[in-house]
mmCIF file of N, CA and C in Angstrom:
data_model
loop_
_atom_site.group_PDB
_atom_site.id
_atom_site.type_symbol
_atom_site.label_atom_id
_atom_site.label_comp_id
_atom_site.label_asym_id
_atom_site.label_seq_id
_atom_site.Cartn_x
_atom_site.Cartn_y
_atom_site.Cartn_z
ATOM 1 N N MET A 1 -27.292 3.507 0.216
ATOM 2 C CA MET A 1 -27.514 2.109 -0.107
ATOM 3 C C MET A 1 -27.723 1.344 1.197
ATOM 4 N N ALA A 2 -28.656 0.414 1.177
ATOM 5 C CA ALA A 2 -28.978 -0.367 2.371
ATOM 6 C C ALA A 2 -27.820 -1.294 2.721
ATOM 7 N N GLN A 3 -27.561 -1.420 3.996
ATOM 8 C CA GLN A 3 -26.518 -2.311 4.503
ATOM 9 C C GLN A 3 -27.156 -3.635 4.916
ATOM 10 N N VAL A 4 -26.436 -4.729 4.714
ATOM 11 C CA VAL A 4 -26.902 -6.043 5.143
ATOM 12 C C VAL A 4 -25.789 -6.712 5.934
ATOM 13 N N SER A 5 -26.147 -7.681 6.730
ATOM 14 C CA SER A 5 -25.170 -8.458 7.483
ATOM 15 C C SER A 5 -24.867 -9.757 6.756
ATOM 16 N N MET A 6 -23.648 -10.251 6.974
ATOM 17 C CA MET A 6 -23.256 -11.515 6.380
ATOM 18 C C MET A 6 -22.433 -12.265 7.434
ATOM 19 N N THR A 7 -22.671 -13.539 7.582
ATOM 20 C CA THR A 7 -21.925 -14.351 8.526
ATOM 21 C C THR A 7 -20.926 -15.208 7.768
ATOM 22 N N VAL A 8 -19.686 -15.201 8.238
ATOM 23 C CA VAL A 8 -18.641 -16.010 7.629
ATOM 24 C C VAL A 8 -18.092 -16.930 8.704
ATOM 25 N N ARG A 9 -18.021 -18.215 8.427
ATOM 26 C CA ARG A 9 -17.462 -19.165 9.378
ATOM 27 C C ARG A 9 -16.020 -19.459 8.996
ATOM 28 N N MET A 10 -15.135 -19.411 9.997
ATOM 29 C CA MET A 10 -13.740 -19.750 9.768
ATOM 30 C C MET A 10 -13.130 -20.238 11.068
ATOM 31 N N ASP A 11 -11.981 -20.864 10.944
ATOM 32 C CA ASP A 11 -11.232 -21.358 12.086
ATOM 33 C C ASP A 11 -10.923 -20.200 13.036
ATOM 34 N N SER A 12 -11.025 -20.447 14.337
ATOM 35 C CA SER A 12 -10.832 -19.376 15.318
ATOM 36 C C SER A 12 -9.415 -18.785 15.262
ATOM 37 N N GLN A 13 -8.392 -19.619 15.031
ATOM 38 C CA GLN A 13 -7.021 -19.094 14.942
ATOM 39 C C GLN A 13 -6.860 -18.236 13.691
ATOM 40 N N LEU A 14 -7.465 -18.659 12.588
ATOM 41 C CA LEU A 14 -7.430 -17.857 11.375
ATOM 42 C C LEU A 14 -8.088 -16.501 11.616
ATOM 43 N N LYS A 15 -9.212 -16.495 12.328
ATOM 44 C CA LYS A 15 -9.917 -15.241 12.643
ATOM 45 C C LYS A 15 -9.041 -14.321 13.478
ATOM 46 N N ARG A 16 -8.346 -14.864 14.476
ATOM 47 C CA ARG A 16 -7.454 -14.039 15.305
ATOM 48 C C ARG A 16 -6.325 -13.461 14.456
ATOM 49 N N ASN A 17 -5.746 -14.293 13.598
ATOM 50 C CA ASN A 17 -4.655 -13.820 12.734
ATOM 51 C C ASN A 17 -5.158 -12.761 11.753
ATOM 52 N N PHE A 18 -6.350 -12.977 11.203
ATOM 53 C CA PHE A 18 -6.928 -12.025 10.264
ATOM 54 C C PHE A 18 -7.220 -10.698 10.953
ATOM 55 N N ASP A 19 -7.813 -10.745 12.138
ATOM 56 C CA ASP A 19 -8.090 -9.521 12.889
ATOM 57 C C ASP A 19 -6.800 -8.760 13.200
ATOM 58 N N ALA A 20 -5.749 -9.494 13.597
ATOM 59 C CA ALA A 20 -4.467 -8.851 13.912
ATOM 60 C C ALA A 20 -3.875 -8.196 12.665
ATOM 61 N N LEU A 21 -3.942 -8.879 11.534
ATOM 62 C CA LEU A 21 -3.433 -8.307 10.289
ATOM 63 C C LEU A 21 -4.215 -7.055 9.913
ATOM 64 N N CYS A 22 -5.527 -7.137 9.970
ATOM 65 C CA CYS A 22 -6.359 -5.981 9.629
ATOM 66 C C CYS A 22 -6.044 -4.798 10.548
ATOM 67 N N GLN A 23 -5.836 -5.066 11.816
ATOM 68 C CA GLN A 23 -5.490 -4.001 12.763
ATOM 69 C C GLN A 23 -4.159 -3.354 12.363
ATOM 70 N N GLN A 24 -3.182 -4.166 11.977
ATOM 71 C CA GLN A 24 -1.897 -3.627 11.537
ATOM 72 C C GLN A 24 -2.061 -2.775 10.282
ATOM 73 N N LEU A 25 -3.017 -3.143 9.439
ATOM 74 C CA LEU A 25 -3.274 -2.388 8.216
ATOM 75 C C LEU A 25 -4.154 -1.170 8.464
ATOM 76 N N GLY A 26 -4.631 -1.023 9.691
ATOM 77 C CA GLY A 26 -5.447 0.132 10.047
ATOM 78 C C GLY A 26 -6.891 0.037 9.588
ATOM 79 N N MET A 27 -7.392 -1.185 9.520
ATOM 80 C CA MET A 27 -8.782 -1.363 9.100
ATOM 81 C C MET A 27 -9.415 -2.494 9.892
ATOM 82 N N SER A 28 -10.716 -2.553 9.822
ATOM 83 C CA SER A 28 -11.442 -3.638 10.468
ATOM 84 C C SER A 28 -11.509 -4.840 9.539
ATOM 85 N N ALA A 29 -11.833 -5.982 10.118
ATOM 86 C CA ALA A 29 -12.043 -7.174 9.296
ATOM 87 C C ALA A 29 -13.220 -6.930 8.348
ATOM 88 N N ASN A 30 -14.225 -6.196 8.804
ATOM 89 C CA ASN A 30 -15.374 -5.859 7.968
ATOM 90 C C ASN A 30 -14.930 -5.054 6.748
ATOM 91 N N ALA A 31 -14.062 -4.065 6.940
ATOM 92 C CA ALA A 31 -13.565 -3.268 5.820
ATOM 93 C C ALA A 31 -12.775 -4.142 4.852
ATOM 94 N N ALA A 32 -11.949 -5.042 5.381
ATOM 95 C CA ALA A 32 -11.162 -5.935 4.523
ATOM 96 C C ALA A 32 -12.070 -6.836 3.689
ATOM 97 N N MET A 33 -13.130 -7.343 4.286
ATOM 98 C CA MET A 33 -14.061 -8.197 3.539
ATOM 99 C C MET A 33 -14.777 -7.392 2.457
ATOM 100 N N ASN A 34 -15.098 -6.139 2.740
ATOM 101 C CA ASN A 34 -15.715 -5.283 1.724
ATOM 102 C C ASN A 34 -14.744 -4.999 0.584
ATOM 103 N N ILE A 35 -13.469 -4.797 0.893
ATOM 104 C CA ILE A 35 -12.456 -4.599 -0.143
ATOM 105 C C ILE A 35 -12.384 -5.843 -1.026
ATOM 106 N N PHE A 36 -12.356 -7.016 -0.386
ATOM 107 C CA PHE A 36 -12.327 -8.271 -1.140
ATOM 108 C C PHE A 36 -13.551 -8.394 -2.041
ATOM 109 N N ALA A 37 -14.747 -8.128 -1.494
ATOM 110 C CA ALA A 37 -15.983 -8.268 -2.270
ATOM 111 C C ALA A 37 -15.984 -7.308 -3.459
ATOM 112 N N ASN A 38 -15.558 -6.072 -3.246
ATOM 113 C CA ASN A 38 -15.498 -5.104 -4.341
ATOM 114 C C ASN A 38 -14.518 -5.544 -5.417
ATOM 115 N N ALA A 39 -13.353 -6.050 -5.007
ATOM 116 C CA ALA A 39 -12.351 -6.511 -5.971
ATOM 117 C C ALA A 39 -12.876 -7.708 -6.765
ATOM 118 N N ALA A 40 -13.582 -8.612 -6.100
ATOM 119 C CA ALA A 40 -14.139 -9.780 -6.784
ATOM 120 C C ALA A 40 -15.192 -9.360 -7.801
ATOM 121 N N VAL A 41 -16.049 -8.437 -7.433
ATOM 122 C CA VAL A 41 -17.083 -7.963 -8.356
ATOM 123 C C VAL A 41 -16.436 -7.228 -9.529
ATOM 124 N N ARG A 42 -15.445 -6.369 -9.232
ATOM 125 C CA ARG A 42 -14.779 -5.597 -10.284
ATOM 126 C C ARG A 42 -14.058 -6.507 -11.282
ATOM 127 N N SER A 43 -13.382 -7.555 -10.772
ATOM 128 C CA SER A 43 -12.624 -8.453 -11.655
ATOM 129 C C SER A 43 -13.485 -9.598 -12.191
ATOM 130 N N ARG A 44 -14.698 -9.695 -11.697
ATOM 131 C CA ARG A 44 -15.628 -10.764 -12.071
ATOM 132 C C ARG A 44 -15.040 -12.136 -11.793
ATOM 133 N N GLY A 45 -14.346 -12.245 -10.640
ATOM 134 C CA GLY A 45 -13.743 -13.499 -10.223
ATOM 135 C C GLY A 45 -12.998 -13.289 -8.917
ATOM 136 N N ILE A 46 -12.376 -14.321 -8.442
ATOM 137 C CA ILE A 46 -11.557 -14.208 -7.240
ATOM 138 C C ILE A 46 -10.350 -13.338 -7.604
ATOM 139 N N PRO A 47 -10.050 -12.298 -6.820
ATOM 140 C CA PRO A 47 -8.999 -11.356 -7.213
ATOM 141 C C PRO A 47 -7.570 -11.822 -6.946
ATOM 142 N N PHE A 48 -7.367 -13.104 -6.887
ATOM 143 C CA PHE A 48 -6.027 -13.685 -6.780
ATOM 144 C C PHE A 48 -6.109 -15.092 -7.332
ATOM 145 N N ARG A 49 -4.938 -15.654 -7.631
ATOM 146 C CA ARG A 49 -4.897 -16.979 -8.249
ATOM 147 C C ARG A 49 -5.361 -18.043 -7.261
ATOM 148 N N VAL A 50 -6.287 -18.875 -7.706
ATOM 149 C CA VAL A 50 -6.738 -20.027 -6.940
ATOM 150 C C VAL A 50 -6.599 -21.231 -7.860
ATOM 151 N N GLY A 51 -5.778 -22.186 -7.469
ATOM 152 C CA GLY A 51 -5.628 -23.339 -8.331
ATOM 153 C C GLY A 51 -4.528 -24.261 -7.849
ATOM 154 N N LEU A 52 -4.341 -25.292 -8.596
ATOM 155 C CA LEU A 52 -3.314 -26.267 -8.296
ATOM 156 C C LEU A 52 -1.993 -25.786 -8.867
ATOM 157 N N ASP A 53 -0.898 -26.201 -8.248
ATOM 158 C CA ASP A 53 0.414 -25.880 -8.801
ATOM 159 C C ASP A 53 0.524 -26.475 -10.194
ATOM 160 N N GLU A 54 1.159 -25.707 -11.086
ATOM 161 C CA GLU A 54 1.369 -26.227 -12.433
ATOM 162 C C GLU A 54 2.411 -27.341 -12.368
ATOM 163 N N PRO A 55 2.263 -28.355 -13.201
ATOM 164 C CA PRO A 55 3.253 -29.434 -13.200
ATOM 165 C C PRO A 55 4.625 -28.893 -13.602
ATOM 166 N N LYS A 56 5.674 -29.575 -13.172
ATOM 167 C CA LYS A 56 7.034 -29.168 -13.525
ATOM 168 C C LYS A 56 7.178 -29.180 -15.041
ATOM 169 N N VAL A 57 7.643 -28.066 -15.556
ATOM 170 C CA VAL A 57 7.863 -27.944 -16.993
ATOM 171 C C VAL A 57 9.341 -28.183 -17.248
ATOM 172 N N GLN A 58 9.648 -29.094 -18.136
ATOM 173 C CA GLN A 58 11.039 -29.449 -18.411
ATOM 174 C C GLN A 58 11.724 -28.443 -19.336
ATOM 175 N N ASN A 59 10.984 -27.865 -20.261
ATOM 176 C CA ASN A 59 11.557 -26.929 -21.221
ATOM 177 C C ASN A 59 11.899 -25.621 -20.502
ATOM 178 N N PRO A 60 13.199 -25.234 -20.431
ATOM 179 C CA PRO A 60 13.592 -24.036 -19.684
ATOM 180 C C PRO A 60 12.944 -22.755 -20.201
ATOM 181 N N ALA A 61 12.816 -22.611 -21.520
ATOM 182 C CA ALA A 61 12.214 -21.394 -22.081
ATOM 183 C C ALA A 61 10.738 -21.305 -21.692
ATOM 184 N N LEU A 62 10.031 -22.420 -21.775
ATOM 185 C CA LEU A 62 8.623 -22.441 -21.402
ATOM 186 C C LEU A 62 8.462 -22.171 -19.912
ATOM 187 N N ARG A 63 9.350 -22.753 -19.102
ATOM 188 C CA ARG A 63 9.295 -22.531 -17.654
ATOM 189 C C ARG A 63 9.488 -21.047 -17.333
ATOM 190 N N ARG A 64 10.470 -20.386 -17.994
ATOM 191 C CA ARG A 64 10.698 -18.946 -17.761
ATOM 192 C C ARG A 64 9.471 -18.135 -18.174
ATOM 193 N N PHE A 65 8.852 -18.513 -19.312
ATOM 194 C CA PHE A 65 7.651 -17.816 -19.760
ATOM 195 C C PHE A 65 6.524 -17.960 -18.734
ATOM 196 N N LEU A 66 6.307 -19.168 -18.240
ATOM 197 C CA LEU A 66 5.235 -19.391 -17.266
ATOM 198 C C LEU A 66 5.494 -18.623 -15.975
ATOM 199 N N GLU A 67 6.756 -18.573 -15.544
ATOM 200 C CA GLU A 67 7.088 -17.797 -14.352
ATOM 201 C C GLU A 67 6.839 -16.310 -14.591
ATOM 202 N N TYR A 68 7.209 -15.828 -15.784
ATOM 203 C CA TYR A 68 6.984 -14.434 -16.131
ATOM 204 C C TYR A 68 5.491 -14.129 -16.148
ATOM 205 N N ARG A 69 4.708 -15.014 -16.773
ATOM 206 C CA ARG A 69 3.261 -14.824 -16.830
ATOM 207 C C ARG A 69 2.668 -14.759 -15.428
ATOM 208 N N GLU A 70 3.144 -15.636 -14.549
ATOM 209 C CA GLU A 70 2.652 -15.647 -13.170
ATOM 210 C C GLU A 70 3.019 -14.346 -12.465
ATOM 211 N N SER A 71 4.226 -13.834 -12.713
ATOM 212 C CA SER A 71 4.638 -12.583 -12.054
ATOM 213 C C SER A 71 3.778 -11.421 -12.527
ATOM 214 N N LEU A 72 3.342 -11.441 -13.772
ATOM 215 C CA LEU A 72 2.487 -10.367 -14.269
ATOM 216 C C LEU A 72 1.134 -10.393 -13.584
ATOM 217 N N SER A 73 0.555 -11.586 -13.422
ATOM 218 C CA SER A 73 -0.754 -11.667 -12.789
ATOM 219 C C SER A 73 -0.671 -11.372 -11.307
ATOM 220 N N ALA A 74 0.493 -11.562 -10.705
ATOM 221 C CA ALA A 74 0.645 -11.283 -9.282
ATOM 222 C C ALA A 74 0.886 -9.823 -9.001
ATOM 223 N N ASP A 75 1.276 -9.046 -10.003
ATOM 224 C CA ASP A 75 1.623 -7.641 -9.812
ATOM 225 C C ASP A 75 0.569 -6.763 -10.463
ATOM 226 N N ASP A 76 -0.490 -6.436 -9.701
ATOM 227 C CA ASP A 76 -1.566 -5.613 -10.239
ATOM 228 C C ASP A 76 -1.178 -4.147 -10.376
ATOM 229 N N SER A 77 -0.007 -3.759 -9.882
ATOM 230 C CA SER A 77 0.384 -2.357 -9.947
ATOM 231 C C SER A 77 0.920 -1.984 -11.323
ATOM 232 N N ARG A 78 1.248 -2.978 -12.146
ATOM 233 C CA ARG A 78 1.756 -2.673 -13.479
ATOM 234 C C ARG A 78 0.611 -2.225 -14.378
ATOM 235 N N PRO A 79 0.784 -1.089 -15.063
ATOM 236 C CA PRO A 79 -0.275 -0.676 -15.984
ATOM 237 C C PRO A 79 -0.266 -1.566 -17.227
ATOM 238 N N GLU A 80 -1.430 -1.753 -17.803
ATOM 239 C CA GLU A 80 -1.500 -2.539 -19.031
ATOM 240 C C GLU A 80 -0.950 -1.692 -20.169
ATOM 241 N N LEU A 81 -0.274 -2.327 -21.100
ATOM 242 C CA LEU A 81 0.302 -1.619 -22.232
ATOM 243 C C LEU A 81 -0.735 -1.410 -23.318
ATOM 244 N N THR A 82 -0.612 -0.290 -24.018
ATOM 245 C CA THR A 82 -1.460 -0.061 -25.180
ATOM 246 C C THR A 82 -0.882 -0.852 -26.347
ATOM 247 N N LEU A 83 -1.648 -0.985 -27.409
ATOM 248 C CA LEU A 83 -1.171 -1.695 -28.592
ATOM 249 C C LEU A 83 0.049 -0.985 -29.174
ATOM 250 N N ASP A 84 0.043 0.331 -29.179
ATOM 251 C CA ASP A 84 1.197 1.088 -29.676
ATOM 252 C C ASP A 84 2.443 0.796 -28.844
ATOM 253 N N GLU A 85 2.280 0.720 -27.522
ATOM 254 C CA GLU A 85 3.424 0.432 -26.646
ATOM 255 C C GLU A 85 3.950 -0.986 -26.881
ATOM 256 N N ILE A 86 3.051 -1.930 -27.077
ATOM 257 C CA ILE A 86 3.456 -3.307 -27.351
ATOM 258 C C ILE A 86 4.222 -3.370 -28.669
ATOM 259 N N ASN A 87 3.690 -2.705 -29.695
ATOM 260 C CA ASN A 87 4.374 -2.690 -30.987
ATOM 261 C C ASN A 87 5.745 -2.034 -30.887
ATOM 262 N N GLU A 88 5.878 -0.996 -30.094
ATOM 263 C CA GLU A 88 7.173 -0.339 -29.900
ATOM 264 C C GLU A 88 8.161 -1.279 -29.206
ATOM 265 N N GLU A 89 7.685 -2.022 -28.216
ATOM 266 C CA GLU A 89 8.534 -3.008 -27.531
ATOM 267 C C GLU A 89 9.030 -4.056 -28.544
ATOM 268 N N ILE A 90 8.148 -4.520 -29.403
ATOM 269 C CA ILE A 90 8.518 -5.518 -30.413
ATOM 270 C C ILE A 90 9.538 -4.932 -31.386
ATOM 271 N N ARG A 91 9.300 -3.695 -31.835
ATOM 272 C CA ARG A 91 10.221 -3.049 -32.765
ATOM 273 C C ARG A 91 11.613 -2.921 -32.155
ATOM 274 N N LEU A 92 11.678 -2.488 -30.893
ATOM 275 C CA LEU A 92 12.976 -2.338 -30.224
ATOM 276 C C LEU A 92 13.675 -3.689 -30.063
ATOM 277 N N ALA A 93 12.911 -4.726 -29.729
ATOM 278 C CA ALA A 93 13.500 -6.058 -29.577
ATOM 279 C C ALA A 93 14.047 -6.560 -30.909
ATOM 280 N N ARG A 94 13.318 -6.304 -31.986
ATOM 281 C CA ARG A 94 13.785 -6.729 -33.308
ATOM 282 C C ARG A 94 15.046 -5.977 -33.713
ATOM 283 N N GLU A 95 15.101 -4.673 -33.425
ATOM 284 C CA GLU A 95 16.305 -3.892 -33.725
ATOM 285 C C GLU A 95 17.507 -4.419 -32.937
ATOM 286 N N GLU A 96 17.271 -4.721 -31.659
ATOM 287 C CA GLU A 96 18.353 -5.254 -30.817
ATOM 288 C C GLU A 96 18.844 -6.589 -31.351
ATOM 289 N N ARG A 97 17.915 -7.465 -31.747
ATOM 290 C CA ARG A 97 18.302 -8.776 -32.277
ATOM 291 C C ARG A 97 19.067 -8.629 -33.593
ATOM 292 N N ALA A 98 18.610 -7.720 -34.445
ATOM 293 C CA ALA A 98 19.297 -7.497 -35.732
ATOM 294 C C ALA A 98 20.702 -6.972 -35.502
ATOM 295 N N ALA A 99 20.866 -6.085 -34.529
ATOM 296 C CA ALA A 99 22.190 -5.547 -34.222
ATOM 297 C C ALA A 99 23.111 -6.643 -33.691
ATOM 298 N N GLN A 100 22.575 -7.576 -32.914
ATOM 299 C CA GLN A 100 23.375 -8.664 -32.356
ATOM 300 C C GLN A 100 23.774 -9.660 -33.447
ATOM 301 N N GLU A 101 22.947 -9.817 -34.466
ATOM 302 C CA GLU A 101 23.222 -10.774 -35.536
ATOM 303 C C GLU A 101 24.287 -10.269 -36.500
ATOM 304 N N LYS A 102 24.546 -8.951 -36.494
ATOM 305 C CA LYS A 102 25.552 -8.379 -37.414
ATOM 306 C C LYS A 102 26.958 -8.637 -36.933
#
């Protein structure tokens, strides 16, 4: 496949910090940018959350849910569950709740 060049403009201190980080990771800044580009194409978007902080949620249960949801999106190492696995999780939770209600 043909290679092309791309120019990226950034703050000089950011570039120094990025180069140092890439060196610690054992790769070039060019390799890191290629990893980013591949991840963006694969996910069809920016491969990390970009956005404004969510407003403070007063409801504690909703706040815990939103924090949990955020932790799931931040942890790409977790495998996605199959429908059977999800149903099994629900069944076990229902059994546990029924046992607690007795």
